[in-house]
PDB file of C-alpha atoms in Angstrom:
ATOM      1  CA  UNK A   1      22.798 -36.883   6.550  1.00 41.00           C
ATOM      2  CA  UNK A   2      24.114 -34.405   8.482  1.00 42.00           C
ATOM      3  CA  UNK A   3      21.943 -31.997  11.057  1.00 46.00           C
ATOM      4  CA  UNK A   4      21.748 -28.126   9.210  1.00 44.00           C
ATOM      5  CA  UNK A   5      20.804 -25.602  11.019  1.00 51.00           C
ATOM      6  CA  UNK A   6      20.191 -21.409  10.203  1.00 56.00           C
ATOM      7  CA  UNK A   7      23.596 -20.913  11.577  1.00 57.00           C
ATOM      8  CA  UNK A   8      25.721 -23.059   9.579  1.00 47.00           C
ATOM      9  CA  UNK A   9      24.108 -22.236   6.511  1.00 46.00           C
ATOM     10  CA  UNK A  10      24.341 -18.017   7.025  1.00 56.00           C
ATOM     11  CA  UNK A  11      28.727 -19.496   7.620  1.00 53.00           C
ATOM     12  CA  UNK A  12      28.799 -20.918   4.739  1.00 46.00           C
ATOM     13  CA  UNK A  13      26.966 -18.494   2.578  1.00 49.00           C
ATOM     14  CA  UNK A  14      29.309 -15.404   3.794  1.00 57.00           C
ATOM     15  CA  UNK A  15      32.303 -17.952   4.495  1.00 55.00           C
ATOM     16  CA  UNK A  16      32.941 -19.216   1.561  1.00 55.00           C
ATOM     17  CA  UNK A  17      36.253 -18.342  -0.190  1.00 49.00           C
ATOM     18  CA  UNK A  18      37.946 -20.559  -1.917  1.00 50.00           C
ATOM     19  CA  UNK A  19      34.520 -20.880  -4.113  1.00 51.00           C
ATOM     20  CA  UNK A  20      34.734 -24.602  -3.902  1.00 49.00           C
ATOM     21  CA  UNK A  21      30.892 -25.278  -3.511  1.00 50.00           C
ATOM     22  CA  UNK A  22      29.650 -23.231  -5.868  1.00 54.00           C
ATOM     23  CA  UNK A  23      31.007 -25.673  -8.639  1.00 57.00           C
ATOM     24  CA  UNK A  24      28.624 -28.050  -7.315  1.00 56.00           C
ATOM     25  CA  UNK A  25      25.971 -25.862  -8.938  1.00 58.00           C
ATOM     26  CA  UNK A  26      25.761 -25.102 -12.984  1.00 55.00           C
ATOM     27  CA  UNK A  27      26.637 -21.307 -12.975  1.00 59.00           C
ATOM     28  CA  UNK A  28      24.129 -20.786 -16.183  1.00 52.00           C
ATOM     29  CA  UNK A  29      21.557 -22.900 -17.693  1.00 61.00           C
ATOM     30  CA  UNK A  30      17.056 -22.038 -17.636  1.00 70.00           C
ATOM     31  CA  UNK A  31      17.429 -22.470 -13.651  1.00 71.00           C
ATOM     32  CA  UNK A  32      19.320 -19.399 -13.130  1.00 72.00           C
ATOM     33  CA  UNK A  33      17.530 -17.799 -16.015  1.00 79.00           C
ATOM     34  CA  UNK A  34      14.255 -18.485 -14.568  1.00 80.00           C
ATOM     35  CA  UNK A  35      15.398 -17.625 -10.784  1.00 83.00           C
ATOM     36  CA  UNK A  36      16.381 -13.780 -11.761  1.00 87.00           C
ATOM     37  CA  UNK A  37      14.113 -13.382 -14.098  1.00 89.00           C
ATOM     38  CA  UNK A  38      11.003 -14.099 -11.247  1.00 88.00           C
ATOM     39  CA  UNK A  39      12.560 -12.606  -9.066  1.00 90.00           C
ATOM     40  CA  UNK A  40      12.914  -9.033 -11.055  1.00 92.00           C
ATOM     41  CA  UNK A  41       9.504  -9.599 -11.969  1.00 92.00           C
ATOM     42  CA  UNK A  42       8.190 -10.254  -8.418  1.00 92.00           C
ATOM     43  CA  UNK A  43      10.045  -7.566  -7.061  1.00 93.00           C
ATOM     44  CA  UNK A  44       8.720  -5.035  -9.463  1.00 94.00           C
ATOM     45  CA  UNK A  45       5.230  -6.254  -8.612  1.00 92.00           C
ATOM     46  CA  UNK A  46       6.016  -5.892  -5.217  1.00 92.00           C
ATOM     47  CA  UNK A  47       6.925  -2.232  -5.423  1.00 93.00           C
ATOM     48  CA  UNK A  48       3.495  -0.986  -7.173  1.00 89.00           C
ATOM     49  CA  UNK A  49       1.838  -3.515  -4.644  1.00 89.00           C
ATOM     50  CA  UNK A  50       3.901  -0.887  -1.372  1.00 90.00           C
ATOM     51  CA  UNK A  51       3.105   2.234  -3.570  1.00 88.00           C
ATOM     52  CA  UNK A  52      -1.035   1.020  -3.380  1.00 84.00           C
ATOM     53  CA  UNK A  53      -1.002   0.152   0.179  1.00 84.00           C
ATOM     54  CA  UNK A  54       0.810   3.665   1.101  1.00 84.00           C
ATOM     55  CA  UNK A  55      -1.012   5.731  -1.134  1.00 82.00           C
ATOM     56  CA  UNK A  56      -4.515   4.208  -0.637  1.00 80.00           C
ATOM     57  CA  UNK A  57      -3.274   4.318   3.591  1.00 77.00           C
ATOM     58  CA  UNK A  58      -2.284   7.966   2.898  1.00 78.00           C
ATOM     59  CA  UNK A  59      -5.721   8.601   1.082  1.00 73.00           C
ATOM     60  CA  UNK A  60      -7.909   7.099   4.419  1.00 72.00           C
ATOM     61  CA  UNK A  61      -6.279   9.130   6.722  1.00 71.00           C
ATOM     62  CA  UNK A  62      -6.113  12.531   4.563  1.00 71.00           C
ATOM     63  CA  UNK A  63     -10.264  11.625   3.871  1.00 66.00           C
ATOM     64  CA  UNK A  64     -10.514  10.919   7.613  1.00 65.00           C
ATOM     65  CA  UNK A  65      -8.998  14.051   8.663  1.00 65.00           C
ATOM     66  CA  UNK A  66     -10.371  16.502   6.475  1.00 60.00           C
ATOM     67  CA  UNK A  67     -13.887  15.715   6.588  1.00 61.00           C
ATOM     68  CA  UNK A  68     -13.914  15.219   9.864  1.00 61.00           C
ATOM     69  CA  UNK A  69     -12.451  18.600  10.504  1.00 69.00           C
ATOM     70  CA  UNK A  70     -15.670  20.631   9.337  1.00 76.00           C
ATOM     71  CA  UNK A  71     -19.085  20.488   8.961  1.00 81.00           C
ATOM     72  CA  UNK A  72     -21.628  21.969   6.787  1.00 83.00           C
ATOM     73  CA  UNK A  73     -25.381  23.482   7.961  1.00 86.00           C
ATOM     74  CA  UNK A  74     -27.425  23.927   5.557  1.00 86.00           C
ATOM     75  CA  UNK A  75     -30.028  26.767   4.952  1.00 86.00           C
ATOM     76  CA  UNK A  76     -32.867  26.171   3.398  1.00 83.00           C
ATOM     77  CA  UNK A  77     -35.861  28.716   3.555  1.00 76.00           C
ATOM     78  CA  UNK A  78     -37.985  30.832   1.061  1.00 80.00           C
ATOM     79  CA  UNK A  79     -36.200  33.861  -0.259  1.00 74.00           C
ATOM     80  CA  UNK A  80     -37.661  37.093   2.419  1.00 79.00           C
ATOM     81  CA  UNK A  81     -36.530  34.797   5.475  1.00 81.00           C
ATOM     82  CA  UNK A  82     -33.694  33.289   4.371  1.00 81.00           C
ATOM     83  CA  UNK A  83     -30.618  35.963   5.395  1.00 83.00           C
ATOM     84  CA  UNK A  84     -32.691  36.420   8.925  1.00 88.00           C
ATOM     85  CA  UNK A  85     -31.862  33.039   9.354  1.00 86.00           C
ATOM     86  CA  UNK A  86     -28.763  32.063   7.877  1.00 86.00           C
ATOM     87  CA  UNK A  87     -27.957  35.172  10.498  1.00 89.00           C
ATOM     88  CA  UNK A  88     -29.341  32.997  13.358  1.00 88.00           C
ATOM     89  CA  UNK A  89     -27.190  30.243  11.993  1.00 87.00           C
ATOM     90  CA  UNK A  90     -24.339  32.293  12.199  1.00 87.00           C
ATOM     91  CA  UNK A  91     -25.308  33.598  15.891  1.00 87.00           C
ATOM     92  CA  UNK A  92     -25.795  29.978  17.070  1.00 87.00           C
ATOM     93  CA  UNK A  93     -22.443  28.544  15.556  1.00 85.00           C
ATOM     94  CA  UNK A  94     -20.219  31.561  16.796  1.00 85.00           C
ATOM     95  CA  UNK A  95     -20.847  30.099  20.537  1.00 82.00           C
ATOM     96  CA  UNK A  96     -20.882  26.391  19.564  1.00 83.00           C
ATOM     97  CA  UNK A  97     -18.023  24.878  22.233  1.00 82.00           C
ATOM     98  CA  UNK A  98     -15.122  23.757  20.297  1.00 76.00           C
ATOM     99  CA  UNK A  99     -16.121  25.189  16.875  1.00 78.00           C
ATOM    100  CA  UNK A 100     -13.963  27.981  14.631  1.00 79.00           C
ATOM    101  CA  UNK A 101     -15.383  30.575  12.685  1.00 82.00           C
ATOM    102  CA  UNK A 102     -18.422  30.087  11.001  1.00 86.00           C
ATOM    103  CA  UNK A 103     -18.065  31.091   7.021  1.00 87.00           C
ATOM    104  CA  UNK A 104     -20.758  31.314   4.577  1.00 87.00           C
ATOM    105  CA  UNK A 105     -20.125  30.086   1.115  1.00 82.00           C
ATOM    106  CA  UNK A 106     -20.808  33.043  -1.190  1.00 84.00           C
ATOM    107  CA  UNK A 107     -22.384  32.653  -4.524  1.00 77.00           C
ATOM    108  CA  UNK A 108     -19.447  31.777  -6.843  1.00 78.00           C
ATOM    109  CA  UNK A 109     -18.030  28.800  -5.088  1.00 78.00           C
ATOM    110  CA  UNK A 110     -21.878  28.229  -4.912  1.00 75.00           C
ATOM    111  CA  UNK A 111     -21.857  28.346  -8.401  1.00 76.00           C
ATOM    112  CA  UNK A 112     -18.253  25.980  -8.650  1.00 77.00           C
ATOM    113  CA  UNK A 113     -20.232  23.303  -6.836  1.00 73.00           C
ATOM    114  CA  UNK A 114     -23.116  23.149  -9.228  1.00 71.00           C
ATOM    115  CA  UNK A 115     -20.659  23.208 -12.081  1.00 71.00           C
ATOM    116  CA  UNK A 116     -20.270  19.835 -12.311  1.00 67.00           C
ATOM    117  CA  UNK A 117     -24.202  19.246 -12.750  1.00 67.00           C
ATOM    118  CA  UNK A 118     -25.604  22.652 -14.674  1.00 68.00           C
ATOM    119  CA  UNK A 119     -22.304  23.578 -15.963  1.00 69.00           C
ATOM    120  CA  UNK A 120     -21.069  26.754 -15.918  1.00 69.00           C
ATOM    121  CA  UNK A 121     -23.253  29.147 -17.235  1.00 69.00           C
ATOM    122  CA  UNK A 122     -25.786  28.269 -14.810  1.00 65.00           C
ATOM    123  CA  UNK A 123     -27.201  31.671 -13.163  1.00 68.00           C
ATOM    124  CA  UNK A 124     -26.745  30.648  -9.460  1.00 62.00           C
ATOM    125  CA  UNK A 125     -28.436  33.732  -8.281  1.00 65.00           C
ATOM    126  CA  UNK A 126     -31.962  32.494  -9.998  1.00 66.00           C
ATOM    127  CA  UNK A 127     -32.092  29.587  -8.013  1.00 68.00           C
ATOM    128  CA  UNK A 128     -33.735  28.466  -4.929  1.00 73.00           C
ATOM    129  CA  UNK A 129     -30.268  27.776  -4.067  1.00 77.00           C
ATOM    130  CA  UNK A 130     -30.016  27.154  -0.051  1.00 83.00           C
ATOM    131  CA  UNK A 131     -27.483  28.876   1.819  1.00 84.00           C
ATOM    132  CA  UNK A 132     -24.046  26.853   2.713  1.00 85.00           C
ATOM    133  CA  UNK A 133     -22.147  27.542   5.873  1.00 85.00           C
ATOM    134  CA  UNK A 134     -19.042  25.981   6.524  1.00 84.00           C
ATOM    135  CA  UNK A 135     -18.102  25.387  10.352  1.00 83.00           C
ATOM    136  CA  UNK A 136     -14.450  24.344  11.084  1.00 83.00           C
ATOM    137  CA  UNK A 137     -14.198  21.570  13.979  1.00 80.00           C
ATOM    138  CA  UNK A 138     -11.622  22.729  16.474  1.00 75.00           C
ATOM    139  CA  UNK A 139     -11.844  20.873  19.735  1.00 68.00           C
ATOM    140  CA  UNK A 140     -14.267  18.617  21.806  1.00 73.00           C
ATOM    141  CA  UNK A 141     -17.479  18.960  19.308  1.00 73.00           C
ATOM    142  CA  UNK A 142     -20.662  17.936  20.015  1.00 78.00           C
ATOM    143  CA  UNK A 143     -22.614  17.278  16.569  1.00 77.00           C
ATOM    144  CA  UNK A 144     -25.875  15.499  17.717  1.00 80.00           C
ATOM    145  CA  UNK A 145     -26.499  19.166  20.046  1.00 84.00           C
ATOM    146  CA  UNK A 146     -25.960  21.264  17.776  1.00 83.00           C
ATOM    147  CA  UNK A 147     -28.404  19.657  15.353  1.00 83.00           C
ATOM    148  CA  UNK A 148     -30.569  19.404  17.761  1.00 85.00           C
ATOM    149  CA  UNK A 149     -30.250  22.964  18.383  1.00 86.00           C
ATOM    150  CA  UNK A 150     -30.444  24.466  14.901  1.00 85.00           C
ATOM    151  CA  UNK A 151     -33.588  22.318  14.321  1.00 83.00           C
ATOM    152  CA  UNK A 152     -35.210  24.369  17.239  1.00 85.00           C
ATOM    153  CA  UNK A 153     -33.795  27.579  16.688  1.00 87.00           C
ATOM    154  CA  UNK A 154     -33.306  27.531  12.908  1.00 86.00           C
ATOM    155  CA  UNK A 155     -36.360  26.059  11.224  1.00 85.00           C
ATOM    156  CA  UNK A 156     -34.693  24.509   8.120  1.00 81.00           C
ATOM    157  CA  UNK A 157     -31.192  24.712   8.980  1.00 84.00           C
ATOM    158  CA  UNK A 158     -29.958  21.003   8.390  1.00 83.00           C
ATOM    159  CA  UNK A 159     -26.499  20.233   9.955  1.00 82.00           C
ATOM    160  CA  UNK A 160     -24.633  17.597   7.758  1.00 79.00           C
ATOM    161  CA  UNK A 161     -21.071  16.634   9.561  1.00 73.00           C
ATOM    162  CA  UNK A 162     -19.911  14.302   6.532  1.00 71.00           C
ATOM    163  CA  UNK A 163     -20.283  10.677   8.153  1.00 68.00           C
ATOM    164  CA  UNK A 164     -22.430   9.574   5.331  1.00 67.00           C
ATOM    165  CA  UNK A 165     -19.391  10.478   2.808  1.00 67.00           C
ATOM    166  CA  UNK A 166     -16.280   9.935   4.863  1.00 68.00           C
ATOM    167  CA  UNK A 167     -17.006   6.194   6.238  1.00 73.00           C
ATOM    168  CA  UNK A 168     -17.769   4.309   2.643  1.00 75.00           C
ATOM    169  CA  UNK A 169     -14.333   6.829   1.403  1.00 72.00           C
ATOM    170  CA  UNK A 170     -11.934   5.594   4.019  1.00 73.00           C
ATOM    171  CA  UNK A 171     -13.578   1.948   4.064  1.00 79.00           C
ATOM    172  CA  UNK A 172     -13.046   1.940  -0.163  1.00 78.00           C
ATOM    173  CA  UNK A 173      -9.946   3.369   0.615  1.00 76.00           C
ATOM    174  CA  UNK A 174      -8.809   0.600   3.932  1.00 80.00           C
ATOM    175  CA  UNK A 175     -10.136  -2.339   1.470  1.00 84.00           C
ATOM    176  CA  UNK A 176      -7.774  -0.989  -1.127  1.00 81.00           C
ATOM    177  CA  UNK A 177      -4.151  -0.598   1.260  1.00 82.00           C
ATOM    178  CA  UNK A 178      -5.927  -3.948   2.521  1.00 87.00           C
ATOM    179  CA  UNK A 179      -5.791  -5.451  -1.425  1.00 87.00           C
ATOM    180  CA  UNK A 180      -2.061  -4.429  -1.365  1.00 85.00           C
ATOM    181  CA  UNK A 181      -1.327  -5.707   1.532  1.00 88.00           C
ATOM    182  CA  UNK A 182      -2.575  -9.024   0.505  1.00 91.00           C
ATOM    183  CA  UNK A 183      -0.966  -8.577  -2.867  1.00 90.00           C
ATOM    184  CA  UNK A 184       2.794  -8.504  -1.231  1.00 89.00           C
ATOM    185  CA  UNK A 185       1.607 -11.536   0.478  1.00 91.00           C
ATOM    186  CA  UNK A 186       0.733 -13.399  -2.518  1.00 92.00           C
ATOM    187  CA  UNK A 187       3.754 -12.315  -3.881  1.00 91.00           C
ATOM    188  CA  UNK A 188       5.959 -13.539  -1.099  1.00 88.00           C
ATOM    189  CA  UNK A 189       4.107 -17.102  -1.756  1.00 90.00           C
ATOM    190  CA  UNK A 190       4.724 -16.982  -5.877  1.00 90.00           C
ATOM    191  CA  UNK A 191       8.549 -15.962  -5.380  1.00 87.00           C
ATOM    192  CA  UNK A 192       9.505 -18.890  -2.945  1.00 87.00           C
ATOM    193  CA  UNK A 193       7.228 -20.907  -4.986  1.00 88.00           C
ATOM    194  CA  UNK A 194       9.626 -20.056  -8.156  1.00 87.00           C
ATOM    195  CA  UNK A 195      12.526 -20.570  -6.549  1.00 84.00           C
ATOM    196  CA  UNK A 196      11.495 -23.881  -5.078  1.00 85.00           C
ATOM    197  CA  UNK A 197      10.507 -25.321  -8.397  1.00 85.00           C
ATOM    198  CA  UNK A 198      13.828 -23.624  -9.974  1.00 82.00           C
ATOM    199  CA  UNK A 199      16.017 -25.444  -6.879  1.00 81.00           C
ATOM    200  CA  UNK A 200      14.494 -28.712  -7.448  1.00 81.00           C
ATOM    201  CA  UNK A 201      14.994 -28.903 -10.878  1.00 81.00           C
ATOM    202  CA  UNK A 202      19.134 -27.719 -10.114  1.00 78.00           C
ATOM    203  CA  UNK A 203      19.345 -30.353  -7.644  1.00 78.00           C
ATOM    204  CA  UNK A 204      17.624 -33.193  -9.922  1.00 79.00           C
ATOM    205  CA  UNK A 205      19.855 -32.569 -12.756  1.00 77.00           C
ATOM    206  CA  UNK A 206      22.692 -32.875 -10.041  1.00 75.00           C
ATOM    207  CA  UNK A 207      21.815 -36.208  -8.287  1.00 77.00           C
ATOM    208  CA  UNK A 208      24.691 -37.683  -9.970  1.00 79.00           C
ATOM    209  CA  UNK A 209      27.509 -35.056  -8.902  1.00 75.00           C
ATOM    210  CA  UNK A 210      25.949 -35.024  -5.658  1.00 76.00           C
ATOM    211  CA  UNK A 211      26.543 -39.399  -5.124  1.00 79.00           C
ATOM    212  CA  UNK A 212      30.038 -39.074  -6.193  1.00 77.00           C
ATOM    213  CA  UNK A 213      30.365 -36.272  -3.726  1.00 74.00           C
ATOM    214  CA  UNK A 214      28.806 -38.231  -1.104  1.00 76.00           C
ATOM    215  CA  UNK A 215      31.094 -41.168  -2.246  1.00 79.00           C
ATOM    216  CA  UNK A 216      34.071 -38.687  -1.804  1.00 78.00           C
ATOM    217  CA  UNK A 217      33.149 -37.690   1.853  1.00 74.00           C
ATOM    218  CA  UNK A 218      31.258 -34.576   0.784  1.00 68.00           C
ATOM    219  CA  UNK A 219      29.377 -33.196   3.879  1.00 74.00           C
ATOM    220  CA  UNK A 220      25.425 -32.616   2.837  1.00 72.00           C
ATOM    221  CA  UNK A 221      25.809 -29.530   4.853  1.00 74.00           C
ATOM    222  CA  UNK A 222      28.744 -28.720   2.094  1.00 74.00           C
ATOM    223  CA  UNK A 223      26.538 -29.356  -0.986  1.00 76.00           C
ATOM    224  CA  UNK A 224      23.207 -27.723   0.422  1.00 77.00           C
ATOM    225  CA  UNK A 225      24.809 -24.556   1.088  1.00 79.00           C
ATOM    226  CA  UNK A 226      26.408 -24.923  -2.071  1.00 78.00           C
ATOM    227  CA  UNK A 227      22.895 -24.363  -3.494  1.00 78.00           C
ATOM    228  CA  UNK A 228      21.439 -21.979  -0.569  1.00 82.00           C
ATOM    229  CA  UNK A 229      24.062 -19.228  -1.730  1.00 82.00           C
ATOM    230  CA  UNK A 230      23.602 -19.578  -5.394  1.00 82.00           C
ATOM    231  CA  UNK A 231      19.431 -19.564  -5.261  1.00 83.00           C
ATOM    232  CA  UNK A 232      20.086 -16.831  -2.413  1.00 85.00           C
ATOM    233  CA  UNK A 233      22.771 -14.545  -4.568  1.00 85.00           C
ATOM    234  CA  UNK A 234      20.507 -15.201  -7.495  1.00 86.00           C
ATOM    235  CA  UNK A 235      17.039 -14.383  -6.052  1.00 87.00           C
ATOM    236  CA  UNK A 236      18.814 -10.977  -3.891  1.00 89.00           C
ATOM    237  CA  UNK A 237      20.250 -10.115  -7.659  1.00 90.00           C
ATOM    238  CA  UNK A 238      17.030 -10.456  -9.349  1.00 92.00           C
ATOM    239  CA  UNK A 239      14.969  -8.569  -6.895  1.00 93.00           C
ATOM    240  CA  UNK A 240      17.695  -5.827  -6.872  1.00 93.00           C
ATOM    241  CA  UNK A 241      17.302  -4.974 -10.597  1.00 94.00           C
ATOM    242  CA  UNK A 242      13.271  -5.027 -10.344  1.00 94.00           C
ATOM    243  CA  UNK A 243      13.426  -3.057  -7.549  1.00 94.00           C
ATOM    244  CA  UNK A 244      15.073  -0.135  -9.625  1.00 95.00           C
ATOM    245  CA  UNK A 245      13.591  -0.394 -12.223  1.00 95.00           C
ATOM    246  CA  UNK A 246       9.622  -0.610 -10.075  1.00 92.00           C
ATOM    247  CA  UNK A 247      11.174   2.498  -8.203  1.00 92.00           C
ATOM    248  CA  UNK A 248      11.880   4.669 -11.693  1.00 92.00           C
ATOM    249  CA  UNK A 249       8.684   3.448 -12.935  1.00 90.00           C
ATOM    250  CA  UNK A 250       6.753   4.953  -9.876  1.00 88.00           C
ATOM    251  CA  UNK A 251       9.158   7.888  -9.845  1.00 86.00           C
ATOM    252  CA  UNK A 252       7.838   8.897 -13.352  1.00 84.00           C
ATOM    253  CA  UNK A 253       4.404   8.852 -12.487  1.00 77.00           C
ATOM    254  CA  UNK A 254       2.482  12.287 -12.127  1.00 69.00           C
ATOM    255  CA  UNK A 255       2.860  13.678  -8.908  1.00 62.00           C
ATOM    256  CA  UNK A 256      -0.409  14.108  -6.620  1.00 52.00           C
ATOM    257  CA  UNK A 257      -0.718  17.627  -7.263  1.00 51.00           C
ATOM    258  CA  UNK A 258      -1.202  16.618 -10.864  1.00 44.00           C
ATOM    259  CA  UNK A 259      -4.870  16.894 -12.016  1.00 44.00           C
ATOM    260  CA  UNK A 260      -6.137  13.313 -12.232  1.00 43.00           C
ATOM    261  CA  UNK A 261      -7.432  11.999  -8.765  1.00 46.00           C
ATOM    262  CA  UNK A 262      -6.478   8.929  -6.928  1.00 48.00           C
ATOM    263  CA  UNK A 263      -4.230   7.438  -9.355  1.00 49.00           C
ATOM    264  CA  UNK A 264      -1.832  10.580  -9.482  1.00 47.00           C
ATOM    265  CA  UNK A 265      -1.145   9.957  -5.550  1.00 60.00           C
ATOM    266  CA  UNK A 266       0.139   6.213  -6.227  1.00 70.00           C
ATOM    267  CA  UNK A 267       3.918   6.781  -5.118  1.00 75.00           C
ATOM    268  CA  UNK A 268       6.555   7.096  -2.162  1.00 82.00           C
ATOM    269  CA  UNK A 269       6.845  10.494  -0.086  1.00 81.00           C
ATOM    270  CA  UNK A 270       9.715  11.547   2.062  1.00 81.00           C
ATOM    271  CA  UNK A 271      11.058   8.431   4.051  1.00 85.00           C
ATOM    272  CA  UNK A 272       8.737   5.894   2.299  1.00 84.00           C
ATOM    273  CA  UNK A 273      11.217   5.943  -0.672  1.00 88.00           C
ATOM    274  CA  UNK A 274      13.665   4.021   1.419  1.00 90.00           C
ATOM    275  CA  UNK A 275      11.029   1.408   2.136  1.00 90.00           C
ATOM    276  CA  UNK A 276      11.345  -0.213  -1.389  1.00 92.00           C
ATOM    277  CA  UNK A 277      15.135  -0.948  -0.327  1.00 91.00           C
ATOM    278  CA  UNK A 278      14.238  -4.131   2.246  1.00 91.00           C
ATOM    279  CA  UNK A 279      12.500  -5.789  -0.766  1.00 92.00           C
ATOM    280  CA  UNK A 280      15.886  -7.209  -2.248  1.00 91.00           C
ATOM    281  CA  UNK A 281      16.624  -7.986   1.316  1.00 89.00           C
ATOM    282  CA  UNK A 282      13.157  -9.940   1.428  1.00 90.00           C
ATOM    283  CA  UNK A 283      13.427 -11.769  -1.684  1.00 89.00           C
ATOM    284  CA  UNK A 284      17.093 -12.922  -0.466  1.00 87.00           C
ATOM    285  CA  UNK A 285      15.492 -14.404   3.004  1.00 87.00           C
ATOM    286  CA  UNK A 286      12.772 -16.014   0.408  1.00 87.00           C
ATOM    287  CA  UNK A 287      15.005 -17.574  -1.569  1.00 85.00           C
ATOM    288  CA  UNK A 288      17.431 -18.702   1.385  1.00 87.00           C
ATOM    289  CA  UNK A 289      14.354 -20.369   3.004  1.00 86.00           C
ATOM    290  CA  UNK A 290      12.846 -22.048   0.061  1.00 85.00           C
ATOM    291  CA  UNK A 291      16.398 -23.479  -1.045  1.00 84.00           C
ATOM    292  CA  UNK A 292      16.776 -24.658   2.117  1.00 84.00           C
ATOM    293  CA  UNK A 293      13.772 -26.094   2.563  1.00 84.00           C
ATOM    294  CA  UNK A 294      14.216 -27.803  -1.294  1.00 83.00           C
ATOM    295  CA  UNK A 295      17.587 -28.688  -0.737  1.00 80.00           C
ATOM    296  CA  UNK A 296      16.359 -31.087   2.523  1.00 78.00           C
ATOM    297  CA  UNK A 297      14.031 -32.788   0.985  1.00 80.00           C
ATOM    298  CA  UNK A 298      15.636 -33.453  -2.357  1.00 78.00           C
ATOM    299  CA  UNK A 299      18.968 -34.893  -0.242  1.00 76.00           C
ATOM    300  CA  UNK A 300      16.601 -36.784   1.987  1.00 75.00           C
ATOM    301  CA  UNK A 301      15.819 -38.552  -0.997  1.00 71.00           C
ATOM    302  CA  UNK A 302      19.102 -39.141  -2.606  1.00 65.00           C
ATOM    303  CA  UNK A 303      21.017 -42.174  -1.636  1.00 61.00           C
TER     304      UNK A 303
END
């Protein structure tokens, strides 16, 4: 048999012209049925599986950045010392080193935080409700001193700078782009696994017309990439309609301004939109490498 190599098969996939080889494999039939249709299928897959890992990589770093640019010190202190105090607060965090402008939380967004436990009718103003102040994080901050400081200055002034909710979020959020990433993977595998299965069975119900092409001086370089294109054209094809149709799918999904959560943020922004495109490209390298591979083996057998 003689030696193939990358080069000569990428010739005689683009080289082709007279169309000669591709008569060696049946134009129709459940082969190419089943080789597009997995392929559309994988490729649409594929495309939610890009949309999760961007989103969910898009969610980390938005958690990341905006809970790690603030803190919150909370007041807590009976009701006759509680404004000397928060006006300590205030004095101490107006000369913290790279902190902004200290802000404290009046009662009604006091009152939109407790919403979503007392509802909203709750009188805010009755409660033993501690005072919130929200510090912005500018530059070079130093969170252990300042606690530190407020507990000695400020008796009951508790400084909270969000590590106990921001590192479970952006780990939930790095196992999820993580899950995607693993998902294209596993998608990768089932698509060449497809295609193998769907070359094998071309080639099998072809060992006859591939002897008598033998017997006629037929190169196996000749009737492999004979095969390789038609898997390869097939598989691109395939992958190019699911791509679309993955791509208007996600496009019709509610934007992440839409009220909803997570879920609403599952898409493409700006230049990720053009990262879909290389999956068609993908699937066409898939299915040139698990032809190939197929192709060997199955004319390594045939004598």
């Amino acid at each position: 048999m003689g030696r193939l190599n990358i080069g000569s098969l990428w010739q005689g996939l683009t080289g082709d012209k007279d169309g000669a080889g591709d008569r060696i494999v049946p134009p129709t039939g459940f082969t190419a049925q089943l080789t597009l249709f997995s392929a559309g299928a994988m490729a649409f897959l594929a495309v939610f599986s890009l949309a999760l890992a961007l989103a969910t990589g898009r969610l980390a770093d938005r958690w990341s950045s905006e809970l790690a640019g603030s803190v919150t010190v909370r007041v807590s202190a009976p009701v006759a010392e509680q404004d000397a105090l928060v006006q300590s607060a205030l004095s101490i965090l107006q000369t913290t080193p790279g902190a902004g402008t200290p802000r404290l939380l009046p009662e009604d967004e006091l009152a939109q935080l407790l919403e979503p436990w007392f509802g909203p009718d709750m009188p805010v103003d009755a409660l033993p409700v501690p005072a919130l102040i929200d510090l912005p994080v500018e530059g070079e901050f130093d969170a252990e001193g300042l606690r530190l400081r407020l507990e000695a200055e400020v008796p009951g002034a508790v400084l909270d700078d969000h590590t106990e909710w921001r590192r479970p979020l952006v780990s939930a959020a790095n196992r999820l782009r993580m899950l995607g990433i693993v998902s294209l993977m596993l998608i990768g595998a089932a698509s060449a696994a497809m295609i193998t299965l769907a070359a094998k069975a071309a080639l099998a119900a072809n060992v006859q017309v591939i002897r008598v092409l033998r017997l006629i001086g037929a190169r196996d370089l000749t009737i492999a990439t004979a095969f390789v294109r038609r898997f390869t054209r097939r598989a691109a094809m395939g992958s190019a309609v699911g791509t679309v149709l993955g791509m208007g799918a996600i496009a019709i999904l509610p934007d992440a301004s839409a009220a909803g959560g997570f879920l609403t943020g599952l898409g493409f922004q700006g230049a990720d939109w053009l990262m879909p495109l290389t999956i068609p490209l993908i699937a066409a390298g898939v299915g040139f490498v698990a032809t190939r591979w197929a192709a060997l083996k199955m004319l390594e057998a045939v004598r």
